Short mmCIF file of C-alpha atoms in Angstrom, two decimals:
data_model
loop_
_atom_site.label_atom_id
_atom_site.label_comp_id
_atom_site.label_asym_id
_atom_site.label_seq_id
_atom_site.Cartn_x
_atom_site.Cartn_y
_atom_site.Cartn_z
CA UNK A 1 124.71 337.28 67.19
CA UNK A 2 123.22 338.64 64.01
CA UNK A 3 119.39 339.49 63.26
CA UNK A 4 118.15 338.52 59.56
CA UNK A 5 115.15 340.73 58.71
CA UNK A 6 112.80 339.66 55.81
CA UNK A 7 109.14 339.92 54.67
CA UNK A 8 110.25 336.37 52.46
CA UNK A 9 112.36 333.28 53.06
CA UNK A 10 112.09 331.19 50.17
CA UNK A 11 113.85 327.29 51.54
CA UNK A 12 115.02 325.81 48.25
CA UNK A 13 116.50 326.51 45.36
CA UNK A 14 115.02 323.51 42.70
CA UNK A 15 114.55 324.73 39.69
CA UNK A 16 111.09 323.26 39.83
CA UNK A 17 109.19 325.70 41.93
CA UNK A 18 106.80 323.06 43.86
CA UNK A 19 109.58 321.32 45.03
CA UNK A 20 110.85 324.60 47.06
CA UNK A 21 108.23 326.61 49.96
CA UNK A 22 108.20 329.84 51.18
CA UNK A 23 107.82 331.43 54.57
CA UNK A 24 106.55 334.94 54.64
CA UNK A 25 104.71 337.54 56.14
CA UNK A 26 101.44 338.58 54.08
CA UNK A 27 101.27 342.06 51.91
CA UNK A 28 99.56 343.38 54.82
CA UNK A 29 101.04 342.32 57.84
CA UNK A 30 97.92 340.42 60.37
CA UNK A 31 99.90 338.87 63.01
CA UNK A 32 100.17 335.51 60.95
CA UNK A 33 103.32 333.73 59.17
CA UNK A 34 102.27 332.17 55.72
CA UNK A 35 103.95 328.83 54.55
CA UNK A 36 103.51 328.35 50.75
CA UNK A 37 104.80 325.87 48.16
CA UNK A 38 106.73 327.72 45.40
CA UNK A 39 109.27 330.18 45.04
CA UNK A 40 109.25 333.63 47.22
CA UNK A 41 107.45 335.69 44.24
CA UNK A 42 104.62 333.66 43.83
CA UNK A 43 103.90 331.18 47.16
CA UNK A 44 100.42 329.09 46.95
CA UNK A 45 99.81 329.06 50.71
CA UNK A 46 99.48 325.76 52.23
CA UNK A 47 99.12 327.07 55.88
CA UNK A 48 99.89 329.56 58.47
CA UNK A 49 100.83 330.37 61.86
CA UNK A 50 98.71 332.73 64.20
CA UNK A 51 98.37 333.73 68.02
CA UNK A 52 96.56 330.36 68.12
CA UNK A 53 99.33 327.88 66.43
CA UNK A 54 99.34 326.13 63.02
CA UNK A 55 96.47 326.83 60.68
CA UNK A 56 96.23 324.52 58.07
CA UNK A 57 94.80 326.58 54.35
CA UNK A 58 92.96 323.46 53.13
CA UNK A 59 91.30 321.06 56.06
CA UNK A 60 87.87 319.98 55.06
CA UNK A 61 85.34 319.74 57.68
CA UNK A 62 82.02 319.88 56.94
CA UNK A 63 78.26 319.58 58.37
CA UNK A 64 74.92 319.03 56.58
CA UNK A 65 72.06 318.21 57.44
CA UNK A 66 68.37 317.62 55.95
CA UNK A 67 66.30 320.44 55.85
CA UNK A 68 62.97 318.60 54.74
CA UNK A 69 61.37 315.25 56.04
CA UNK A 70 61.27 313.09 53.45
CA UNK A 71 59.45 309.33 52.77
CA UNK A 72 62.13 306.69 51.35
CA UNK A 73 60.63 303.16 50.45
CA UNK A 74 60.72 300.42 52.67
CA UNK A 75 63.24 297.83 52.53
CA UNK A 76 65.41 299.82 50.30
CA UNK A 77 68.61 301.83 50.74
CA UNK A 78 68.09 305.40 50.34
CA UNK A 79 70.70 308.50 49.99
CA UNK A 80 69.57 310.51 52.47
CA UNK A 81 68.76 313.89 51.48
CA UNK A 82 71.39 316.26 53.28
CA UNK A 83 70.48 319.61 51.30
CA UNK A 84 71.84 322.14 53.55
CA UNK A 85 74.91 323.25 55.19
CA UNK A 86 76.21 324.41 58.96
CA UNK A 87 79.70 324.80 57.34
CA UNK A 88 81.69 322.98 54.55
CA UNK A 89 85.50 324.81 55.23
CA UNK A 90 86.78 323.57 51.64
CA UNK A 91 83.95 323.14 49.69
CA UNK A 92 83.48 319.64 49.53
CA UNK A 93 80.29 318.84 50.01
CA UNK A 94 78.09 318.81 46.68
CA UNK A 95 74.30 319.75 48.52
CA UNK A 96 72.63 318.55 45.28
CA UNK A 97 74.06 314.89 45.30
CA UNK A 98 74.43 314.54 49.18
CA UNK A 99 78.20 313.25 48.69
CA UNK A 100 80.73 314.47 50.37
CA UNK A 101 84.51 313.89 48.23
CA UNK A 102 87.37 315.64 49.51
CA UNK A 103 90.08 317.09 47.65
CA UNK A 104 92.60 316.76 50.47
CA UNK A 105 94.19 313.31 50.53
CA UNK A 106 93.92 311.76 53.88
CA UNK A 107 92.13 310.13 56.90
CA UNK A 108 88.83 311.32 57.93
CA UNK A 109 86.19 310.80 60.40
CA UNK A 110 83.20 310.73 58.84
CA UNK A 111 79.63 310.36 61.02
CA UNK A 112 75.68 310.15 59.46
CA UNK A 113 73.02 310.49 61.84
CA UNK A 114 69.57 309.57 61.04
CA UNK A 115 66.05 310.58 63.01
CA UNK A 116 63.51 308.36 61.42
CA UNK A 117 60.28 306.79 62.36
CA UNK A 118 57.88 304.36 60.71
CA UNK A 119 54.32 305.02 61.07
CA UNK A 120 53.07 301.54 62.32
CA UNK A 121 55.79 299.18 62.97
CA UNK A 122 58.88 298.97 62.54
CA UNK A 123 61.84 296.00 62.94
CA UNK A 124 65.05 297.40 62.12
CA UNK A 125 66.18 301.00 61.12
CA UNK A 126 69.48 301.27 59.40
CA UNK A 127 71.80 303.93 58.17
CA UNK A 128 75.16 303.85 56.16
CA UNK A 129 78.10 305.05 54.50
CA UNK A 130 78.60 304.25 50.89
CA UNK A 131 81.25 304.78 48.70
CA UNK A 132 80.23 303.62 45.69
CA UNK A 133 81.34 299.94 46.26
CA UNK A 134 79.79 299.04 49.83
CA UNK A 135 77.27 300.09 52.30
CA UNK A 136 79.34 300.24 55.58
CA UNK A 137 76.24 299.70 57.86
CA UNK A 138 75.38 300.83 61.51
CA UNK A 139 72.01 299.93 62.91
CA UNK A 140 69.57 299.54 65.94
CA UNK A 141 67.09 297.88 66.64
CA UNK A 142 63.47 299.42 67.50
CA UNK A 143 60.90 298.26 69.30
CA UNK A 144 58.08 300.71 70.02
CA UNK A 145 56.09 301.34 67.26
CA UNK A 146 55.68 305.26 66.14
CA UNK A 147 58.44 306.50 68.32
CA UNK A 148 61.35 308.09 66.50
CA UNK A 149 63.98 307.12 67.00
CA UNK A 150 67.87 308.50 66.55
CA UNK A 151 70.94 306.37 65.28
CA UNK A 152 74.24 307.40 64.20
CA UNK A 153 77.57 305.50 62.86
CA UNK A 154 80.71 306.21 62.23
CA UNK A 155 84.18 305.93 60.25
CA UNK A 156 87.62 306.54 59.93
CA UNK A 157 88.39 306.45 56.06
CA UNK A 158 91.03 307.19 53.88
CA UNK A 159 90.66 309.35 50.72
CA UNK A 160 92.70 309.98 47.91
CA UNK A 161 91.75 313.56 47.81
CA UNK A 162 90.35 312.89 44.27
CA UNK A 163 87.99 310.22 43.09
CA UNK A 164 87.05 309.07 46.43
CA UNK A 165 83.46 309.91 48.00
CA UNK A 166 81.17 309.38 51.02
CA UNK A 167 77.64 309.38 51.05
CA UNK A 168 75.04 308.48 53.82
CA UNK A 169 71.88 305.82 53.39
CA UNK A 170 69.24 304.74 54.77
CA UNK A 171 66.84 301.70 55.28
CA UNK A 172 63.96 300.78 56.94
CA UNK A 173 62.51 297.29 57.34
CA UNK A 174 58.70 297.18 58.80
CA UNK A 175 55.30 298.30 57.54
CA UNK A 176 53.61 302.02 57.16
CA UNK A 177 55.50 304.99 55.81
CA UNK A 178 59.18 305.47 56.38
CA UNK A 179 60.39 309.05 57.79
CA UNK A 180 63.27 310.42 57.13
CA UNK A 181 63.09 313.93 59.57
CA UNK A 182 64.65 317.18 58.72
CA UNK A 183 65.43 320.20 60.53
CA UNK A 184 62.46 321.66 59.34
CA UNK A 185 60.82 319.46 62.24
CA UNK A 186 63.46 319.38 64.56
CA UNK A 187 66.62 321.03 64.82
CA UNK A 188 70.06 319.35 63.81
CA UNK A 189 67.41 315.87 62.67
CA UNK A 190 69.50 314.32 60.68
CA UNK A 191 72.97 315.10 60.04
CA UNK A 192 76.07 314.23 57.96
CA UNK A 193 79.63 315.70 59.14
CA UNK A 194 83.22 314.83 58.90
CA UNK A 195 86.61 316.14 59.39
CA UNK A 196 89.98 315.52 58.03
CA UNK A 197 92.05 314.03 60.87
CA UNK A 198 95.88 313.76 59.29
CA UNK A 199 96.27 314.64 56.00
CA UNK A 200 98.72 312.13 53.55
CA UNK B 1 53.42 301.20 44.12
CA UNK B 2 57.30 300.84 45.06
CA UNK B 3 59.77 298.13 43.54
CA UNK B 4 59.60 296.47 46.84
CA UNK B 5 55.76 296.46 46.88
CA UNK B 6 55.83 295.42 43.21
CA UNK B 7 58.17 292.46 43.64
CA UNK B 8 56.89 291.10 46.48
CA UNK B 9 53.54 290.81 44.43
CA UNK B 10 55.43 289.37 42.22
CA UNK B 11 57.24 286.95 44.56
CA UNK B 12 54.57 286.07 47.26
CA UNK B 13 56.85 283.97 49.15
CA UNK B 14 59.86 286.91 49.34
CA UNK B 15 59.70 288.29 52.85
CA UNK B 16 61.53 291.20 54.68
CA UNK B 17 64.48 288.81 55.40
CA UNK B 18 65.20 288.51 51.63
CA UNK B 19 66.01 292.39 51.18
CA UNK B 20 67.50 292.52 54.48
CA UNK B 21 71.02 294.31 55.38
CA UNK B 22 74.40 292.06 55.30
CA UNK B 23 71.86 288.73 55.15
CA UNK B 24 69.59 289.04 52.13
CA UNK B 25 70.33 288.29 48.88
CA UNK B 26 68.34 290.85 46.95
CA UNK B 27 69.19 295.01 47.74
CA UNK B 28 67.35 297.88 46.18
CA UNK B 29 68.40 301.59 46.03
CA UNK B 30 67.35 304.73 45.37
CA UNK B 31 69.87 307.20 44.54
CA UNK B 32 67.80 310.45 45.18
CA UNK B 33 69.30 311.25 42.06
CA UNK B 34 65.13 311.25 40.41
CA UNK B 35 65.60 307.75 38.98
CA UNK B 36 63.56 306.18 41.37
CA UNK B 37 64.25 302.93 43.05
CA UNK B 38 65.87 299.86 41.53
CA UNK B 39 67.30 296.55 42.22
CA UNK B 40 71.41 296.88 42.94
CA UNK B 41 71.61 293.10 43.52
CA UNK B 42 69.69 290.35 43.01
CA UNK B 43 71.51 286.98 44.51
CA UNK B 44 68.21 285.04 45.04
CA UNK B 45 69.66 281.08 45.06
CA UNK B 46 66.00 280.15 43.43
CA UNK B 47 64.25 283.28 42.34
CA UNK B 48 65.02 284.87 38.74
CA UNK B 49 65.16 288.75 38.60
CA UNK B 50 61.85 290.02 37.34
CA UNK B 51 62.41 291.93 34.28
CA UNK B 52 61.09 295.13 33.71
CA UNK B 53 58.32 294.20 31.76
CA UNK B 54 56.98 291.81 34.96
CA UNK B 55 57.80 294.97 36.59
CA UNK B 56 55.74 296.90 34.63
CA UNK B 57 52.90 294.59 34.78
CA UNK B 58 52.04 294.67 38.34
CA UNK B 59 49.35 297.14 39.10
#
């Protein structure tokens, strides 16, 4: 039996580099094995192996959430206003237009929940997931007046890692003023989070 | 004074079920993108959609 010692093992020999990959230990050794695409002198890691299993470079996840309360007109659906961010692992979440487009084709759950209240009645409180084309709708029902009141829905959605976005609405039907509540009230208020589940 | 507020002045007999979610035929938006609110769809089977001018009008 023979040992093969290496820092590099590039598998491939195309002469297009992207079409080989590249298994190697880093410059300075961590206790990790690096996969890349490309040929062994210059890898673009794509993921890695630690004490912990398979790590992959580029897996969006993110969480945001409001950080102000803010009033959105009744009967009409409003982006809400998720300014802030717990964590966004791949940096896909714009904080200044609330939309969330991953650069990582695949399938992702994606969840929006809303804390709202309207100030004297209040039918039906809805929130959403838009993409540009559709509102994909959750809602609840409410039926005591002033009481806030927390609802959340869900998706699993592709996305072609390019052009494709989420964003998160909101709409409330009633009278008074509608409140949209941020952590600035209450921790975690209103929230907007979602993680890539198998990449394509 | 919203576009809901201003078109339902406009409109008298419009009521909450006519802007409502998966069953109403008209839907407003606001982008929080600074633009304000505006009408995405209007589907009314009698009611024309108010221009902006009729828009403007209502005080």
């Amino acid at each position: 039996m023979s040992t093969v010692k290496s820092k590099k093992l590039q598998v491939g020999t195309d002469a297009t580099s992207s079409n080989n990959f590249t298994i190697y230990q880093p410059a300075t050794p961590d206790g990790t094995l690096r996969i890349g695409v490309g040929n062994a002198d210059s890898p673009t890691e794509v993921g890695q192996f630690n004490a912990n299993g398979y790590v992959a470079t580029k897996a969006p996840a993110f969480k945001a959430y409001a950080s102000a309360t803010h009033n959105p007109s009744l009967n009409t659906w409003t982006k809400i206003q998720f300014d802030s961010e717990e964590f966004d692992t791949n940096s896909n979440f714009d904080t200044s237009t609330y939309r969330f487009t991953p650069t990582v084709a695949g399938y992702y759950y994606i969840t929006a929940k809303l804390r709202g209240a309207l100030s004297t009645s209040v039918s039906t409180m809805y929130v959403s997931l838009y993409d540009g084309t559709g509102h994909e709708v959750g809602f609840r029902s409410l039926v005591n007046n002033l009481n806030q009141q927390i609802m959340e829905t869900t998706a699993l959605r592709y996305f072609n890692g390019s052009t494709d976005y989420i964003e998160a609405y909101c709409n409330f039907q009633g009278s008074g003023t509608a409140t949209v509540y941020g952590n600035g009230t209450f921790y975690s208020s209103s929230t907007f989070q979602g993680i890539l589940i198998k990449a394509v | 004074m919203t576009l809901y507020e201003k078109i339902t002045t406009l409109y008298t007999e419009l009521t909450d079920a006519d802007f409502a979610p998966d069953t109403g035929t008209i839907m407003l938006q606001n982008d929080s993108d600074g633009n304000g609110d505006y009408i995405k769809e209007w589907n009314h089977p009698t009611l024309a959609k108010p221009t902006q001018e009729q828009l403007d009008g209502v005080q």
